[in-house]
mmCIF file of C-alpha atoms and ligand atoms in Angstrom:
data_model
loop_
_atom_site.group_PDB
_atom_site.id
_atom_site.type_symbol
_atom_site.label_atom_id
_atom_site.label_comp_id
_atom_site.label_asym_id
_atom_site.label_seq_id
_atom_site.Cartn_x
_atom_site.Cartn_y
_atom_site.Cartn_z
ATOM 1 C CA UNK A 139 0.111 -0.064 0.046
ATOM 2 C CA UNK A 140 1.241 3.444 -0.707
ATOM 3 C CA UNK A 141 2.273 5.795 2.006
ATOM 4 C CA UNK A 142 1.406 8.912 0.097
ATOM 5 C CA UNK A 143 -1.870 10.150 1.053
ATOM 6 C CA UNK A 144 -3.558 12.897 -0.824
ATOM 7 C CA UNK A 145 -4.043 16.386 1.132
ATOM 8 C CA UNK A 146 -6.620 16.938 -1.459
ATOM 9 C CA UNK A 147 -8.578 14.670 -3.778
ATOM 10 C CA UNK A 148 -10.860 14.720 -6.615
ATOM 11 C CA UNK A 149 -14.614 14.515 -5.931
ATOM 12 C CA UNK A 150 -16.354 11.016 -6.605
ATOM 13 C CA UNK A 151 -17.836 12.402 -9.819
ATOM 14 C CA UNK A 152 -14.790 13.786 -11.271
ATOM 15 C CA UNK A 153 -12.973 10.333 -10.493
ATOM 16 C CA UNK A 154 -16.229 8.604 -12.015
ATOM 17 C CA UNK A 155 -15.926 10.713 -15.314
ATOM 18 C CA UNK A 156 -12.206 10.203 -15.382
ATOM 19 C CA UNK A 157 -11.704 6.713 -15.299
ATOM 20 C CA UNK A 158 -14.885 5.642 -16.907
ATOM 21 C CA UNK A 159 -13.945 7.787 -19.871
ATOM 22 C CA UNK A 160 -10.236 6.853 -19.673
ATOM 23 C CA UNK A 161 -11.172 3.152 -20.121
ATOM 24 C CA UNK A 162 -13.580 3.783 -22.767
ATOM 25 C CA UNK A 163 -11.089 5.960 -24.730
ATOM 26 C CA UNK A 164 -8.388 3.397 -24.344
ATOM 27 C CA UNK A 165 -10.710 0.573 -25.716
ATOM 28 C CA UNK A 166 -11.759 2.995 -28.518
ATOM 29 C CA UNK A 167 -8.240 3.560 -29.373
ATOM 30 C CA UNK A 168 -7.216 0.113 -29.363
ATOM 31 C CA UNK A 169 -10.240 -1.334 -31.301
ATOM 32 C CA UNK A 170 -9.508 1.776 -34.086
ATOM 33 C CA UNK A 171 -6.296 0.634 -34.524
ATOM 34 C CA UNK A 172 -6.960 -3.163 -34.961
ATOM 35 C CA UNK A 173 -9.734 -2.465 -37.320
ATOM 36 C CA UNK A 174 -7.685 -0.499 -39.520
ATOM 37 C CA UNK A 175 -4.518 -2.343 -39.670
ATOM 38 C CA UNK A 176 -5.915 -5.958 -38.679
ATOM 39 C CA UNK A 177 -6.783 -6.771 -42.186
ATOM 40 C CA UNK A 178 -10.071 -8.986 -42.892
ATOM 41 C CA UNK A 179 -8.773 -11.764 -40.336
ATOM 42 C CA UNK A 180 -9.063 -9.549 -37.455
ATOM 43 C CA UNK A 181 -11.910 -7.369 -38.645
ATOM 44 C CA UNK A 182 -14.203 -10.125 -40.522
ATOM 45 C CA UNK A 183 -17.356 -8.149 -42.180
ATOM 46 C CA UNK A 184 -15.875 -4.810 -40.178
ATOM 47 C CA UNK A 185 -17.212 -5.937 -36.912
ATOM 48 C CA UNK A 186 -14.110 -4.169 -35.198
ATOM 49 C CA UNK A 187 -14.844 -0.919 -37.243
ATOM 50 C CA UNK A 188 -18.682 -1.068 -35.913
ATOM 51 C CA UNK A 189 -17.455 -1.663 -32.403
ATOM 52 C CA UNK A 190 -14.914 1.053 -32.651
ATOM 53 C CA UNK A 191 -17.634 3.541 -33.913
ATOM 54 C CA UNK A 192 -20.153 2.086 -31.230
ATOM 55 C CA UNK A 193 -17.574 2.951 -28.362
ATOM 56 C CA UNK A 194 -15.912 5.860 -29.477
ATOM 57 C CA UNK A 195 -19.288 7.878 -30.292
ATOM 58 C CA UNK A 196 -20.223 7.447 -26.478
ATOM 59 C CA UNK A 197 -17.397 9.616 -25.572
ATOM 60 C CA UNK A 198 -18.881 12.446 -27.854
ATOM 61 C CA UNK A 199 -21.928 12.581 -25.520
ATOM 62 C CA UNK A 200 -20.063 11.651 -22.001
ATOM 63 C CA UNK A 201 -17.791 14.614 -23.000
ATOM 64 C CA UNK A 202 -20.658 17.041 -23.168
ATOM 65 C CA UNK A 203 -22.081 16.162 -19.867
ATOM 66 C CA UNK A 204 -18.359 16.130 -18.322
ATOM 67 C CA UNK A 205 -17.748 19.663 -19.531
ATOM 68 C CA UNK A 206 -21.111 20.997 -18.181
ATOM 69 C CA UNK A 207 -19.987 19.316 -14.851
ATOM 70 C CA UNK A 208 -16.502 20.469 -15.054
ATOM 71 C CA UNK A 209 -17.422 24.367 -15.540
ATOM 72 C CA UNK A 210 -18.974 24.341 -12.077
ATOM 73 C CA UNK A 211 -16.376 22.123 -10.487
ATOM 74 C CA UNK A 212 -12.729 23.286 -10.094
ATOM 75 C CA UNK A 213 -10.310 20.578 -9.688
ATOM 76 C CA UNK A 214 -7.960 20.728 -6.735
ATOM 77 C CA UNK A 215 -4.992 23.077 -6.661
ATOM 78 C CA UNK A 216 -1.756 21.783 -7.691
ATOM 79 C CA UNK A 217 0.894 21.013 -5.049
ATOM 80 C CA UNK A 218 3.131 23.877 -4.372
ATOM 81 C CA UNK A 219 6.266 21.704 -4.776
ATOM 82 C CA UNK A 220 5.466 22.249 -8.602
ATOM 83 C CA UNK A 221 6.993 25.365 -10.186
ATOM 84 C CA UNK A 222 4.564 27.889 -11.607
ATOM 85 C CA UNK A 223 6.022 26.886 -15.157
ATOM 86 C CA UNK A 224 5.147 23.075 -14.605
ATOM 87 C CA UNK A 225 1.649 24.009 -13.191
ATOM 88 C CA UNK A 226 1.030 25.920 -16.492
ATOM 89 C CA UNK A 227 2.330 23.004 -18.298
ATOM 90 C CA UNK A 228 0.063 20.605 -16.555
ATOM 91 C CA UNK A 229 -3.122 22.791 -17.123
ATOM 92 C CA UNK A 230 -2.303 23.074 -20.787
ATOM 93 C CA UNK A 231 -1.951 19.317 -21.247
ATOM 94 C CA UNK A 232 -5.091 18.898 -19.467
ATOM 95 C CA UNK A 233 -6.964 21.440 -21.883
ATOM 96 C CA UNK A 234 -5.345 19.669 -24.774
ATOM 97 C CA UNK A 235 -6.704 16.564 -23.561
ATOM 98 C CA UNK A 236 -10.293 17.771 -23.448
ATOM 99 C CA UNK A 237 -10.070 19.929 -26.684
ATOM 100 C CA UNK A 238 -8.225 17.384 -29.085
ATOM 101 C CA UNK A 239 -8.733 13.825 -27.509
ATOM 102 C CA UNK A 240 -12.358 14.368 -26.050
ATOM 103 C CA UNK A 241 -13.764 16.632 -28.637
ATOM 104 C CA UNK A 242 -11.752 17.029 -31.935
ATOM 105 C CA UNK A 243 -10.987 13.206 -32.288
ATOM 106 C CA UNK A 244 -14.513 11.743 -31.887
ATOM 107 C CA UNK A 245 -15.685 14.739 -34.232
ATOM 108 C CA UNK A 246 -13.267 13.887 -36.790
ATOM 109 C CA UNK A 247 -14.494 10.114 -36.922
ATOM 110 C CA UNK A 248 -17.973 11.430 -36.772
ATOM 111 C CA UNK A 249 -16.919 13.523 -40.054
ATOM 112 C CA UNK A 250 -15.177 10.624 -41.935
ATOM 113 C CA UNK A 251 -18.254 8.131 -41.526
ATOM 114 C CA UNK A 252 -20.439 11.288 -42.631
ATOM 115 C CA UNK A 253 -18.555 12.026 -45.660
ATOM 116 C CA UNK A 254 -18.268 8.199 -46.407
ATOM 117 C CA UNK A 255 -22.169 7.859 -45.859
ATOM 118 C CA UNK A 256 -21.632 5.330 -43.223
ATOM 119 C CA UNK A 257 -23.856 4.755 -40.245
ATOM 120 C CA UNK A 258 -22.609 5.257 -36.677
ATOM 121 C CA UNK A 259 -24.636 3.336 -33.929
ATOM 122 C CA UNK A 260 -24.145 5.114 -30.458
ATOM 123 C CA UNK A 261 -23.343 2.111 -28.075
ATOM 124 C CA UNK A 262 -24.179 -0.216 -30.708
ATOM 125 C CA UNK A 263 -27.928 0.712 -31.284
ATOM 126 C CA UNK A 264 -28.917 4.449 -31.653
ATOM 127 C CA UNK A 265 -28.448 5.908 -35.043
ATOM 128 C CA UNK A 266 -26.529 9.236 -34.957
ATOM 129 C CA UNK A 267 -27.699 11.682 -37.709
ATOM 130 C CA UNK A 268 -24.636 12.207 -40.135
ATOM 131 C CA UNK A 269 -22.843 15.520 -39.842
ATOM 132 C CA UNK A 270 -22.762 16.325 -43.701
ATOM 133 C CA UNK A 271 -24.211 14.913 -46.681
ATOM 134 C CA UNK A 272 -21.828 11.977 -48.119
ATOM 135 C CA UNK A 273 -18.855 13.136 -50.448
ATOM 136 C CA UNK A 274 -16.757 10.438 -51.599
ATOM 137 C CA UNK A 275 -14.157 13.103 -52.718
ATOM 138 C CA UNK A 276 -13.385 14.049 -49.008
ATOM 139 C CA UNK A 277 -13.433 10.695 -47.318
ATOM 140 C CA UNK A 278 -9.270 10.165 -47.898
ATOM 141 C CA UNK A 279 -8.958 13.489 -46.413
ATOM 142 C CA UNK A 280 -10.986 13.023 -43.429
ATOM 143 C CA UNK A 281 -9.740 9.478 -43.053
ATOM 144 C CA UNK A 282 -5.935 11.059 -42.940
ATOM 145 C CA UNK A 283 -7.161 14.025 -40.508
ATOM 146 C CA UNK A 284 -8.769 11.274 -38.210
ATOM 147 C CA UNK A 285 -5.812 8.950 -38.381
ATOM 148 C CA UNK A 286 -3.080 11.549 -37.602
ATOM 149 C CA UNK A 287 -5.325 13.083 -34.935
ATOM 150 C CA UNK A 288 -5.986 9.510 -33.286
ATOM 151 C CA UNK A 289 -1.715 8.961 -33.356
ATOM 152 C CA UNK A 290 -1.417 12.488 -31.896
ATOM 153 C CA UNK A 291 -3.773 11.771 -29.259
ATOM 154 C CA UNK A 292 -2.134 8.404 -28.606
ATOM 155 C CA UNK A 293 1.106 9.888 -27.819
ATOM 156 C CA UNK A 294 -0.338 12.592 -25.817
ATOM 157 C CA UNK A 295 -2.367 10.122 -23.554
ATOM 158 C CA UNK A 296 0.859 8.109 -23.395
ATOM 159 C CA UNK A 297 2.634 11.111 -22.113
ATOM 160 C CA UNK A 298 -0.118 12.038 -19.667
ATOM 161 C CA UNK A 299 0.286 8.346 -17.995
ATOM 162 C CA UNK A 300 4.019 8.724 -18.048
ATOM 163 C CA UNK A 301 3.578 12.046 -16.476
ATOM 164 C CA UNK A 302 1.390 10.891 -13.634
ATOM 165 C CA UNK A 303 3.791 7.658 -12.945
ATOM 166 C CA UNK A 304 6.644 10.110 -12.804
ATOM 167 C CA UNK A 305 4.589 12.284 -10.112
ATOM 168 C CA UNK A 306 4.249 9.142 -8.090
ATOM 169 C CA UNK A 307 7.356 7.205 -8.199
ATOM 170 C CA UNK A 308 9.959 9.867 -8.743
ATOM 171 C CA UNK A 309 8.617 13.283 -7.414
ATOM 172 C CA UNK A 310 6.450 11.206 -4.820
ATOM 173 C CA UNK A 311 3.891 14.010 -4.456
ATOM 174 C CA UNK A 312 0.127 12.784 -4.226
ATOM 175 C CA UNK A 313 -0.883 13.864 -7.728
ATOM 176 C CA UNK A 314 -2.066 10.186 -8.829
ATOM 177 C CA UNK A 315 -3.346 9.150 -5.331
ATOM 178 C CA UNK A 316 -6.090 12.246 -5.555
ATOM 179 C CA UNK A 317 -7.452 10.403 -8.695
ATOM 180 C CA UNK A 318 -7.256 7.318 -7.006
ATOM 181 C CA UNK A 319 -10.531 5.317 -7.349
ATOM 182 C CA UNK A 320 -11.072 4.589 -3.718
HETATM 183 C C1 LIG B 85 -17.817 9.216 -33.192
HETATM 184 C C2 LIG B 85 -16.467 8.722 -33.222
HETATM 185 C C3 LIG B 85 -15.640 7.993 -34.085
HETATM 186 C C4 LIG B 85 -15.863 7.418 -35.387
HETATM 187 C C5 LIG B 85 -17.181 7.318 -35.979
HETATM 188 C C6 LIG B 85 -14.603 6.987 -35.766
HETATM 189 C C7 LIG B 85 -14.655 6.350 -37.123
HETATM 190 C C8 LIG B 85 -13.166 5.479 -37.486
HETATM 191 C C9 LIG B 85 -13.170 5.110 -38.671
HETATM 192 C C10 LIG B 85 -14.358 4.382 -39.701
HETATM 193 C C11 LIG B 85 -12.141 4.696 -38.647
HETATM 194 C C12 LIG B 85 -11.246 3.449 -39.815
HETATM 195 C C13 LIG B 85 -11.349 1.927 -39.353
HETATM 196 C C14 LIG B 85 -11.124 0.923 -40.540
HETATM 197 O O1 LIG B 85 -10.262 1.396 -41.435
HETATM 198 O O2 LIG B 85 -11.523 0.025 -40.598
HETATM 199 C C15 LIG B 85 -11.402 5.154 -37.519
HETATM 200 C C16 LIG B 85 -9.867 4.741 -37.291
HETATM 201 C C17 LIG B 85 -9.298 4.949 -36.015
HETATM 202 N N1 LIG B 85 -9.861 5.815 -35.035
HETATM 203 FE FE1 LIG B 85 -11.846 6.138 -34.737
HETATM 204 N N2 LIG B 85 -13.819 7.066 -34.814
HETATM 205 C C18 LIG B 85 -14.108 7.628 -33.723
HETATM 206 C C19 LIG B 85 -13.439 7.922 -32.656
HETATM 207 C C20 LIG B 85 -12.220 7.813 -32.149
HETATM 208 C C21 LIG B 85 -11.742 7.958 -30.961
HETATM 209 C C22 LIG B 85 -12.353 8.757 -29.733
HETATM 210 C C23 LIG B 85 -10.513 7.394 -31.221
HETATM 211 C C24 LIG B 85 -9.423 7.359 -30.155
HETATM 212 C C25 LIG B 85 -9.868 7.095 -28.823
HETATM 213 C C26 LIG B 85 -10.298 6.881 -32.186
HETATM 214 C C27 LIG B 85 -9.252 6.375 -32.781
HETATM 215 C C28 LIG B 85 -9.023 5.604 -34.251
HETATM 216 C C29 LIG B 85 -7.708 5.096 -34.241
HETATM 217 C C30 LIG B 85 -6.602 4.749 -33.425
HETATM 218 C C31 LIG B 85 -7.850 4.459 -35.686
HETATM 219 C C32 LIG B 85 -6.870 3.860 -36.752
HETATM 220 C C33 LIG B 85 -6.162 4.995 -37.190
HETATM 221 C C34 LIG B 85 -4.988 4.349 -38.219
HETATM 222 O O3 LIG B 85 -5.342 4.267 -39.415
HETATM 223 O O4 LIG B 85 -3.883 4.004 -37.982
HETATM 224 N N3 LIG B 85 -11.544 7.136 -33.054
HETATM 225 N N4 LIG B 85 -12.049 5.678 -36.879
HETATM 226 C C1 LIG B 86 -4.007 4.595 -17.245
HETATM 227 C C2 LIG B 86 -4.286 5.966 -17.421
HETATM 228 C C3 LIG B 86 -4.479 7.265 -16.931
HETATM 229 C C4 LIG B 86 -3.772 7.595 -15.738
HETATM 230 C C5 LIG B 86 -2.694 7.181 -14.723
HETATM 231 C C6 LIG B 86 -4.408 8.807 -15.569
HETATM 232 C C7 LIG B 86 -3.992 9.841 -14.624
HETATM 233 C C8 LIG B 86 -4.288 11.290 -14.185
HETATM 234 C C9 LIG B 86 -4.142 12.090 -13.192
HETATM 235 C C10 LIG B 86 -3.169 11.111 -11.800
HETATM 236 C C11 LIG B 86 -5.035 13.056 -13.254
HETATM 237 C C12 LIG B 86 -5.022 14.122 -12.081
HETATM 238 C C13 LIG B 86 -3.769 15.033 -12.306
HETATM 239 C C14 LIG B 86 -3.879 16.132 -11.316
HETATM 240 O O1 LIG B 86 -4.202 16.269 -10.271
HETATM 241 O O2 LIG B 86 -3.751 17.732 -11.722
HETATM 242 C C15 LIG B 86 -5.598 13.204 -14.493
HETATM 243 C C16 LIG B 86 -6.202 13.951 -15.090
HETATM 244 C C17 LIG B 86 -6.904 13.893 -16.187
HETATM 245 N N1 LIG B 86 -6.975 13.051 -17.176
HETATM 246 FE FE1 LIG B 86 -6.122 11.097 -16.885
HETATM 247 N N2 LIG B 86 -5.162 9.486 -16.566
HETATM 248 C C18 LIG B 86 -5.152 8.238 -17.445
HETATM 249 C C19 LIG B 86 -5.656 8.459 -18.797
HETATM 250 C C20 LIG B 86 -6.777 9.387 -19.072
HETATM 251 C C21 LIG B 86 -7.074 9.268 -20.548
HETATM 252 C C22 LIG B 86 -7.096 7.861 -21.239
HETATM 253 C C23 LIG B 86 -7.859 10.638 -20.947
HETATM 254 C C24 LIG B 86 -8.642 11.141 -22.128
HETATM 255 C C25 LIG B 86 -8.052 10.986 -23.021
HETATM 256 C C26 LIG B 86 -7.359 11.280 -19.554
HETATM 257 C C27 LIG B 86 -8.031 12.687 -19.503
HETATM 258 C C28 LIG B 86 -7.307 13.464 -18.309
HETATM 259 C C29 LIG B 86 -8.043 14.841 -17.994
HETATM 260 C C30 LIG B 86 -8.958 15.813 -19.285
HETATM 261 C C31 LIG B 86 -7.696 14.975 -16.968
HETATM 262 C C32 LIG B 86 -7.983 16.577 -15.999
HETATM 263 C C33 LIG B 86 -9.041 16.598 -15.177
HETATM 264 C C34 LIG B 86 -9.613 17.954 -14.737
HETATM 265 O O3 LIG B 86 -8.711 18.448 -13.978
HETATM 266 O O4 LIG B 86 -10.547 18.295 -15.155
HETATM 267 N N3 LIG B 86 -6.659 10.506 -18.727
HETATM 268 N N4 LIG B 86 -5.286 11.809 -15.271
#
């Protein structure tokens, strides 16, 4: 058991949003990657593409609720052991995670399926309206944007996880513990 005890912690609602959506996000990323690169053997009849879109589209809606909630609830202040510059960097990193990983990436996927004229079933059973008229000429560009954004976000999330581990094991502060589930 860790000896580090947080002086202040995220609220249960913040933890629920963070860990629930982190799980969905990582599963969606792995499904998208396997769907795109696994070939017919791993993605027969586009089953994984269907699953990818079903899981990933739930993130769009959860993000709306999370943002509404977040605007009314500030996170605990960062520890004074972090320099002002590091604190600024941490805030900017979180802002980028919200803006790119939780908003822009799902919307780019939604646009990709819209241009391709392919349905998206939220959580596997609710049809989402397509954002545009189908336009085959734009599918390749939309796919490129979605793929590059997905890779950028994958690296960003990896950096986020490594930063949390560095805080815990090297800096030995309470950053990870204040987001601890229980
Ligand atoms: C409404 C939301 C989304 C839709 C409709 C969507 C749709 C798609 C589609 C159609 C593909 C191509 C799959 C294939 O070629 O079989 C794809 C690829 C991918 N998506 Fe999404 N996506 C969405 C959100 C997301 C999110 C939130 C993530 C990350 C968590 C993500 C990560 C990926 C990755 C990693 C790939 C593979 C990229 C590559 O080719 O290397 N997508 N997505
Ligand atoms: C094993 C995976 C993960 C770990 C260990 C982790 C760890 C953490 C920790 C410790 C914090 C609190 C930082 C602080 O106190 O300032 C945090 C915040 C945050 N994380 Fe993660 N995280 C993970 C996955 C993810 C994923 C996949 C996403 C989304 C793509 C994400 C998005 C965020 C956001 C947006 C915040 C800021 C929350 C706020 O203050 O409103 N995290 N994470």
